[in-house]
Amino acid sequence: MKFLKNITKENLPVHIAIIMDGNGRWAKKKGNKRIFGHKNGVKAVKQTVEAAGEAGIKYLTLYAFSSENWNRPKIEVDALMTLLISAVKNETENLMNSNVRVKAIGNISALPESVTENLNQIINKTKNNTGLTLILALSYSARNEITNAVKQIASEIVSGKIKPETINENTISDRLYTHNIPDPELLIRTSGEYRLSNFLLWQISYTELYFTDTLWPDFKKEDLFKAIYDFQQRERRFGKTSEQIKAKN
Ligand code: FPP
């Protein structure tokens, strides 16, 4: 089945988030080093960004590097940083031509200066683009993000800027990295792992989860379309009954 032509424009997920997993295993299967998997992972990123644009998705968040990933061997961390820099440099023109706006979430200041410089350049250059918004989660940890929001709220209470009784869900959402981004409606994880790995924990309360055994470097346009198609077959109830949802349509 060709999934793209079976996707309806009316019911597209506005925001898709992806946990790109399986680069290491993909390389191992081919008798290669882990970094070979990451290099091919970048190719899958390109395919996915293009596919998201073609399908009319507005926001795509990619978990490119978690806070926990700093604990990997230095050689792998360094190689991932180098890959990030080269991907950002090599893709700037393409992303401009495709009207993609790049953003980053996470503890960006923890990244090497060479990465932040290139990242800030692409963010600035693409900031007025109006097509897909591509959000790179880098040195990202959801618990850390929520903890920082709590700290900020606490200091705003101390300074008298907000009162404890006025705190609601928006008080928290507004202080997350994603404050101006709608919550993901679809979360994809590749490589047959069924975990959230500290990714967007607040934002995915009502997100549809999609797991595939495909290893990230093998993830192609058609895989994204298939996930979107699968999403469109689901009934999203938000705590209501199926009858209530059907009566509304
Ligand atoms: C998970 O596979 C992948 C990562 C930790 C890194 C993802 C990075 C890229 C695809 C490249 C750079 C990204 C951009 C946006 C240009 P794994 O290493 O955990 O695989 P394994 O579970 O098989 O060991």
mmCIF file of C-alpha atoms and ligand atoms in Angstrom:
data_model
loop_
_atom_site.group_PDB
_atom_site.id
_atom_site.type_symbol
_atom_site.label_atom_id
_atom_site.label_comp_id
_atom_site.label_asym_id
_atom_site.label_seq_id
_atom_site.Cartn_x
_atom_site.Cartn_y
_atom_site.Cartn_z
ATOM 1 C CA MET A 1 0.000 0.000 0.000
ATOM 2 C CA LYS A 2 1.214 3.518 -0.777
ATOM 3 C CA PHE A 3 0.543 5.310 2.477
ATOM 4 C CA LEU A 4 0.958 8.951 1.411
ATOM 5 C CA LYS A 5 -2.080 8.917 -0.857
ATOM 6 C CA ASN A 6 -4.162 7.304 1.873
ATOM 7 C CA ILE A 7 -3.357 10.030 4.390
ATOM 8 C CA THR A 8 -6.161 12.553 4.774
ATOM 9 C CA LYS A 9 -5.204 16.225 5.033
ATOM 10 C CA GLU A 10 -7.956 16.962 7.573
ATOM 11 C CA ASN A 11 -6.676 14.717 10.326
ATOM 12 C CA LEU A 12 -2.914 15.221 10.219
ATOM 13 C CA PRO A 13 -0.947 15.209 13.449
ATOM 14 C CA VAL A 14 0.229 18.812 13.817
ATOM 15 C CA HIS A 15 3.311 17.732 15.733
ATOM 16 C CA ILE A 16 5.244 14.455 15.436
ATOM 17 C CA ALA A 17 8.062 13.580 17.832
ATOM 18 C CA ILE A 18 10.545 10.804 17.127
ATOM 19 C CA ILE A 19 12.894 8.794 19.328
ATOM 20 C CA MET A 20 15.461 7.757 16.730
ATOM 21 C CA ASP A 21 16.822 4.477 18.034
ATOM 22 C CA GLY A 22 18.850 1.578 16.706
ATOM 23 C CA ASN A 23 21.822 3.216 14.976
ATOM 24 C CA GLY A 24 24.320 1.139 16.949
ATOM 25 C CA ARG A 25 22.545 -2.177 16.320
ATOM 26 C CA TRP A 26 22.169 -1.352 12.620
ATOM 27 C CA ALA A 27 25.933 -0.814 12.331
ATOM 28 C CA LYS A 28 26.727 -3.948 14.355
ATOM 29 C CA LYS A 29 24.518 -6.055 12.087
ATOM 30 C CA LYS A 30 26.630 -4.841 9.206
ATOM 31 C CA GLY A 31 29.873 -5.563 11.073
ATOM 32 C CA ASN A 32 30.615 -1.869 11.386
ATOM 33 C CA LYS A 33 31.380 0.666 14.132
ATOM 34 C CA ARG A 34 28.520 2.487 15.917
ATOM 35 C CA ILE A 35 29.380 5.800 14.267
ATOM 36 C CA PHE A 36 28.671 4.244 10.873
ATOM 37 C CA GLY A 37 25.117 3.753 12.180
ATOM 38 C CA HIS A 38 24.883 7.386 13.263
ATOM 39 C CA LYS A 39 26.132 8.556 9.844
ATOM 40 C CA ASN A 40 23.390 6.568 8.183
ATOM 41 C CA GLY A 41 21.020 7.884 10.840
ATOM 42 C CA VAL A 42 21.608 11.355 9.416
ATOM 43 C CA LYS A 43 20.387 10.070 6.023
ATOM 44 C CA ALA A 44 17.203 8.852 7.705
ATOM 45 C CA VAL A 45 16.821 12.289 9.326
ATOM 46 C CA LYS A 46 16.969 13.895 5.866
ATOM 47 C CA GLN A 47 14.348 11.507 4.501
ATOM 48 C CA THR A 48 12.085 12.082 7.481
ATOM 49 C CA VAL A 49 12.314 15.875 7.321
ATOM 50 C CA GLU A 50 11.455 15.770 3.613
ATOM 51 C CA ALA A 51 8.600 13.332 4.198
ATOM 52 C CA ALA A 52 7.171 15.446 7.033
ATOM 53 C CA GLY A 53 7.200 18.467 4.724
ATOM 54 C CA GLU A 54 5.526 16.511 1.926
ATOM 55 C CA ALA A 55 2.799 15.242 4.254
ATOM 56 C CA GLY A 56 2.102 18.761 5.539
ATOM 57 C CA ILE A 57 3.268 18.242 9.130
ATOM 58 C CA LYS A 58 3.835 21.545 10.956
ATOM 59 C CA TYR A 59 6.208 20.436 13.771
ATOM 60 C CA LEU A 60 8.750 17.601 13.892
ATOM 61 C CA THR A 61 10.820 17.026 17.039
ATOM 62 C CA LEU A 62 13.799 14.677 16.841
ATOM 63 C CA TYR A 63 15.512 13.261 19.919
ATOM 64 C CA ALA A 64 19.052 13.658 18.612
ATOM 65 C CA PHE A 65 20.994 13.586 21.905
ATOM 66 C CA SER A 66 19.749 12.990 25.434
ATOM 67 C CA SER A 67 21.345 14.278 28.634
ATOM 68 C CA GLU A 68 22.098 10.617 29.412
ATOM 69 C CA ASN A 69 23.974 10.253 26.094
ATOM 70 C CA TRP A 70 26.849 12.278 27.613
ATOM 71 C CA ASN A 71 27.722 9.041 29.454
ATOM 72 C CA ARG A 72 28.612 7.221 26.224
ATOM 73 C CA PRO A 73 32.293 6.687 25.373
ATOM 74 C CA LYS A 74 33.975 10.012 24.579
ATOM 75 C CA ILE A 75 34.851 8.856 21.071
ATOM 76 C CA GLU A 76 31.154 8.315 20.276
ATOM 77 C CA VAL A 77 30.044 11.599 21.873
ATOM 78 C CA ASP A 78 32.709 13.501 19.922
ATOM 79 C CA ALA A 79 31.727 11.774 16.701
ATOM 80 C CA LEU A 80 28.052 12.621 17.271
ATOM 81 C CA MET A 81 28.931 16.287 17.862
ATOM 82 C CA THR A 82 31.021 16.355 14.683
ATOM 83 C CA LEU A 83 28.168 14.749 12.771
ATOM 84 C CA LEU A 84 25.740 17.319 14.094
ATOM 85 C CA ILE A 85 27.972 20.175 12.967
ATOM 86 C CA SER A 86 28.430 18.738 9.486
ATOM 87 C CA ALA A 87 24.718 17.940 9.120
ATOM 88 C CA VAL A 88 23.781 21.491 10.155
ATOM 89 C CA LYS A 89 26.352 23.000 7.765
ATOM 90 C CA ASN A 90 25.560 20.730 4.815
ATOM 91 C CA GLU A 91 21.793 21.001 5.147
ATOM 92 C CA THR A 92 21.340 24.739 5.715
ATOM 93 C CA GLU A 93 20.757 25.473 2.030
ATOM 94 C CA ASN A 94 18.372 22.556 1.574
ATOM 95 C CA LEU A 95 16.415 23.534 4.657
ATOM 96 C CA MET A 96 16.184 27.136 3.432
ATOM 97 C CA ASN A 97 14.928 25.923 0.037
ATOM 98 C CA SER A 98 12.357 23.714 1.754
ATOM 99 C CA ASN A 99 11.155 26.613 3.951
ATOM 100 C CA VAL A 100 12.046 24.689 7.143
ATOM 101 C CA ARG A 101 12.485 26.596 10.402
ATOM 102 C CA VAL A 102 14.993 25.014 12.802
ATOM 103 C CA LYS A 103 14.722 25.222 16.581
ATOM 104 C CA ALA A 104 16.530 23.458 19.412
ATOM 105 C CA ILE A 105 15.368 22.347 22.849
ATOM 106 C CA GLY A 106 17.435 21.016 25.721
ATOM 107 C CA ASN A 107 20.386 22.161 27.771
ATOM 108 C CA ILE A 108 21.986 23.769 24.738
ATOM 109 C CA SER A 109 24.668 25.550 26.785
ATOM 110 C CA ALA A 110 26.131 22.121 27.690
ATOM 111 C CA LEU A 111 27.032 21.500 24.032
ATOM 112 C CA PRO A 112 30.524 22.326 22.727
ATOM 113 C CA GLU A 113 30.847 25.896 21.447
ATOM 114 C CA SER A 114 31.467 24.651 17.904
ATOM 115 C CA VAL A 115 28.031 22.998 17.967
ATOM 116 C CA THR A 116 26.151 25.927 19.525
ATOM 117 C CA GLU A 117 27.731 28.370 17.040
ATOM 118 C CA ASN A 118 26.578 26.352 14.036
ATOM 119 C CA LEU A 119 23.247 25.638 15.628
ATOM 120 C CA ASN A 120 22.576 29.306 16.384
ATOM 121 C CA GLN A 121 23.514 30.171 12.811
ATOM 122 C CA ILE A 122 20.975 27.795 11.308
ATOM 123 C CA ILE A 123 18.303 28.816 13.841
ATOM 124 C CA ASN A 124 18.819 32.478 12.954
ATOM 125 C CA LYS A 125 18.997 31.911 9.248
ATOM 126 C CA THR A 126 15.801 29.837 9.133
ATOM 127 C CA LYS A 127 13.803 31.742 11.751
ATOM 128 C CA ASN A 128 11.419 33.413 9.281
ATOM 129 C CA ASN A 129 10.656 30.238 7.326
ATOM 130 C CA THR A 130 7.009 29.293 7.424
ATOM 131 C CA GLY A 131 6.939 25.592 6.475
ATOM 132 C CA LEU A 132 7.846 22.720 8.762
ATOM 133 C CA THR A 133 9.366 23.587 12.156
ATOM 134 C CA LEU A 134 12.165 21.106 12.861
ATOM 135 C CA ILE A 135 12.985 20.930 16.561
ATOM 136 C CA LEU A 136 16.226 19.225 17.554
ATOM 137 C CA ALA A 137 16.260 17.897 21.115
ATOM 138 C CA LEU A 138 19.894 18.140 22.189
ATOM 139 C CA SER A 139 21.291 17.399 25.620
ATOM 140 C CA TYR A 140 17.624 17.017 26.442
ATOM 141 C CA SER A 141 16.058 15.539 29.577
ATOM 142 C CA ALA A 142 12.350 15.900 30.329
ATOM 143 C CA ARG A 143 12.826 15.614 34.096
ATOM 144 C CA ASN A 144 15.466 18.308 33.953
ATOM 145 C CA GLU A 145 13.134 20.502 31.882
ATOM 146 C CA ILE A 146 10.328 20.104 34.446
ATOM 147 C CA THR A 147 12.720 20.639 37.365
ATOM 148 C CA ASN A 148 13.900 23.901 35.790
ATOM 149 C CA ALA A 149 10.293 25.025 35.370
ATOM 150 C CA VAL A 150 9.633 24.294 39.053
ATOM 151 C CA LYS A 151 12.733 26.276 40.057
ATOM 152 C CA GLN A 152 11.607 29.204 37.944
ATOM 153 C CA ILE A 153 8.103 29.153 39.399
ATOM 154 C CA ALA A 154 9.544 28.988 42.928
ATOM 155 C CA SER A 155 11.707 32.044 42.338
ATOM 156 C CA GLU A 156 8.784 33.922 40.776
ATOM 157 C CA ILE A 157 6.752 33.169 43.905
ATOM 158 C CA VAL A 158 9.567 34.400 46.138
ATOM 159 C CA SER A 159 9.816 37.632 44.136
ATOM 160 C CA GLY A 160 6.033 38.083 44.313
ATOM 161 C CA LYS A 161 5.538 37.828 40.528
ATOM 162 C CA ILE A 162 3.057 34.963 40.861
ATOM 163 C CA LYS A 163 0.831 33.681 43.655
ATOM 164 C CA PRO A 164 0.755 29.924 44.486
ATOM 165 C CA GLU A 165 -3.053 29.792 44.151
ATOM 166 C CA THR A 166 -2.886 31.046 40.539
ATOM 167 C CA ILE A 167 -0.653 28.158 39.402
ATOM 168 C CA ASN A 168 -2.311 26.005 36.736
ATOM 169 C CA GLU A 169 -1.096 23.688 33.943
ATOM 170 C CA ASN A 170 -0.236 26.661 31.740
ATOM 171 C CA THR A 171 2.056 28.044 34.448
ATOM 172 C CA ILE A 172 4.140 24.911 33.942
ATOM 173 C CA SER A 173 3.807 24.536 30.124
ATOM 174 C CA ASP A 174 4.803 28.172 29.672
ATOM 175 C CA ARG A 175 8.108 27.505 31.429
ATOM 176 C CA LEU A 176 9.145 24.467 29.403
ATOM 177 C CA TYR A 177 11.501 24.587 26.390
ATOM 178 C CA THR A 178 8.428 23.881 24.258
ATOM 179 C CA HIS A 179 6.374 26.836 25.546
ATOM 180 C CA ASN A 180 5.404 28.088 22.092
ATOM 181 C CA ILE A 181 5.032 24.661 20.461
ATOM 182 C CA PRO A 182 1.830 22.548 20.451
ATOM 183 C CA ASP A 183 2.065 19.162 22.198
ATOM 184 C CA PRO A 184 2.990 16.222 19.927
ATOM 185 C CA GLU A 185 0.008 14.222 18.724
ATOM 186 C CA LEU A 186 2.123 11.302 17.569
ATOM 187 C CA LEU A 187 5.320 9.889 19.083
ATOM 188 C CA ILE A 188 7.324 7.366 17.080
ATOM 189 C CA ARG A 189 10.074 5.148 18.491
ATOM 190 C CA THR A 190 12.121 2.937 16.224
ATOM 191 C CA SER A 191 14.134 -0.255 16.857
ATOM 192 C CA GLY A 192 11.553 -2.278 18.783
ATOM 193 C CA GLU A 193 12.169 -0.631 22.158
ATOM 194 C CA TYR A 194 9.104 0.333 24.211
ATOM 195 C CA ARG A 195 10.383 3.156 26.378
ATOM 196 C CA LEU A 196 10.045 6.924 26.607
ATOM 197 C CA SER A 197 13.636 7.491 27.788
ATOM 198 C CA ASN A 198 13.033 10.835 29.506
ATOM 199 C CA PHE A 199 11.603 12.459 26.348
ATOM 200 C CA LEU A 200 8.910 15.170 26.500
ATOM 201 C CA LEU A 201 7.239 13.605 29.541
ATOM 202 C CA TRP A 202 4.922 16.539 30.266
ATOM 203 C CA GLN A 203 4.032 17.184 26.621
ATOM 204 C CA ILE A 204 3.035 13.612 25.684
ATOM 205 C CA SER A 205 0.166 13.165 28.178
ATOM 206 C CA TYR A 206 -2.327 12.587 25.335
ATOM 207 C CA THR A 207 0.055 11.639 22.545
ATOM 208 C CA GLU A 208 -0.544 8.528 20.447
ATOM 209 C CA LEU A 209 2.438 6.165 20.671
ATOM 210 C CA TYR A 210 3.739 4.281 17.649
ATOM 211 C CA PHE A 211 6.477 1.675 17.890
ATOM 212 C CA THR A 212 8.228 0.041 14.960
ATOM 213 C CA ASP A 213 10.946 -2.618 14.794
ATOM 214 C CA THR A 214 12.681 -0.730 11.964
ATOM 215 C CA LEU A 215 16.132 0.438 13.023
ATOM 216 C CA TRP A 216 16.532 4.201 12.626
ATOM 217 C CA PRO A 217 18.979 4.167 9.639
ATOM 218 C CA ASP A 218 16.423 2.045 7.741
ATOM 219 C CA PHE A 219 13.582 4.484 8.457
ATOM 220 C CA LYS A 220 12.358 5.835 5.107
ATOM 221 C CA LYS A 221 9.721 8.312 3.933
ATOM 222 C CA GLU A 222 7.221 5.495 3.572
ATOM 223 C CA ASP A 223 7.754 4.537 7.245
ATOM 224 C CA LEU A 224 6.738 8.032 8.339
ATOM 225 C CA PHE A 225 3.683 7.982 6.065
ATOM 226 C CA LYS A 226 2.739 4.572 7.485
ATOM 227 C CA ALA A 227 2.936 5.908 11.058
ATOM 228 C CA ILE A 228 0.742 8.898 10.103
ATOM 229 C CA TYR A 229 -1.739 6.575 8.407
ATOM 230 C CA ASP A 230 -1.833 4.370 11.524
ATOM 231 C CA PHE A 231 -2.441 7.493 13.668
ATOM 232 C CA GLN A 232 -5.380 8.456 11.461
ATOM 233 C CA GLN A 233 -7.066 5.078 12.048
ATOM 234 C CA ARG A 234 -7.115 5.624 15.811
ATOM 235 C CA GLU A 235 -9.916 7.110 17.847
ATOM 236 C CA ARG A 236 -8.612 9.755 20.230
ATOM 237 C CA ARG A 237 -10.978 9.964 23.194
ATOM 238 C CA PHE A 238 -9.187 12.212 25.709
ATOM 239 C CA GLY A 239 -10.942 10.392 28.564
ATOM 240 C CA LYS A 240 -14.396 10.495 26.946
ATOM 241 C CA THR A 241 -16.415 7.508 25.719
ATOM 242 C CA SER A 242 -16.398 6.319 22.129
ATOM 243 C CA GLU A 243 -20.119 7.251 21.860
ATOM 244 C CA GLN A 244 -19.429 10.831 22.943
ATOM 245 C CA ILE A 245 -16.713 11.180 20.317
ATOM 246 C CA LYS A 246 -18.931 9.744 17.556
ATOM 247 C CA ALA A 247 -21.891 11.961 18.518
ATOM 248 C CA LYS A 248 -19.695 15.032 18.007
ATOM 249 C CA ASN A 249 -18.771 14.094 14.421
HETATM 250 C C1 FPP B 1 20.112 6.146 18.919
HETATM 251 O O1 FPP B 1 20.726 4.980 18.436
HETATM 252 C C2 FPP B 1 20.600 7.343 18.271
HETATM 253 C C3 FPP B 1 21.273 8.363 18.869
HETATM 254 C C4 FPP B 1 21.610 8.394 20.303
HETATM 255 C C5 FPP B 1 21.749 9.527 18.119
HETATM 256 C C6 FPP B 1 20.838 10.027 17.036
HETATM 257 C C7 FPP B 1 21.628 10.907 16.161
HETATM 258 C C8 FPP B 1 21.556 10.954 14.804
HETATM 259 C C9 FPP B 1 20.579 10.172 13.999
HETATM 260 C C10 FPP B 1 22.502 11.798 14.043
HETATM 261 C C11 FPP B 1 22.476 13.272 14.258
HETATM 262 C C12 FPP B 1 21.152 13.909 14.248
HETATM 263 C C13 FPP B 1 20.749 14.970 13.508
HETATM 264 C C14 FPP B 1 19.455 15.608 13.848
HETATM 265 C C15 FPP B 1 21.509 15.516 12.373
HETATM 266 P P1 FPP B 1 21.649 4.141 19.428
HETATM 267 O O2 FPP B 1 23.043 4.604 19.265
HETATM 268 O O3 FPP B 1 21.116 4.238 20.817
HETATM 269 O O4 FPP B 1 21.452 2.691 18.842
HETATM 270 P P2 FPP B 1 21.468 1.307 19.643
HETATM 271 O O5 FPP B 1 20.333 1.372 20.626
HETATM 272 O O6 FPP B 1 21.245 0.303 18.567
HETATM 273 O O7 FPP B 1 22.813 1.188 20.302
#
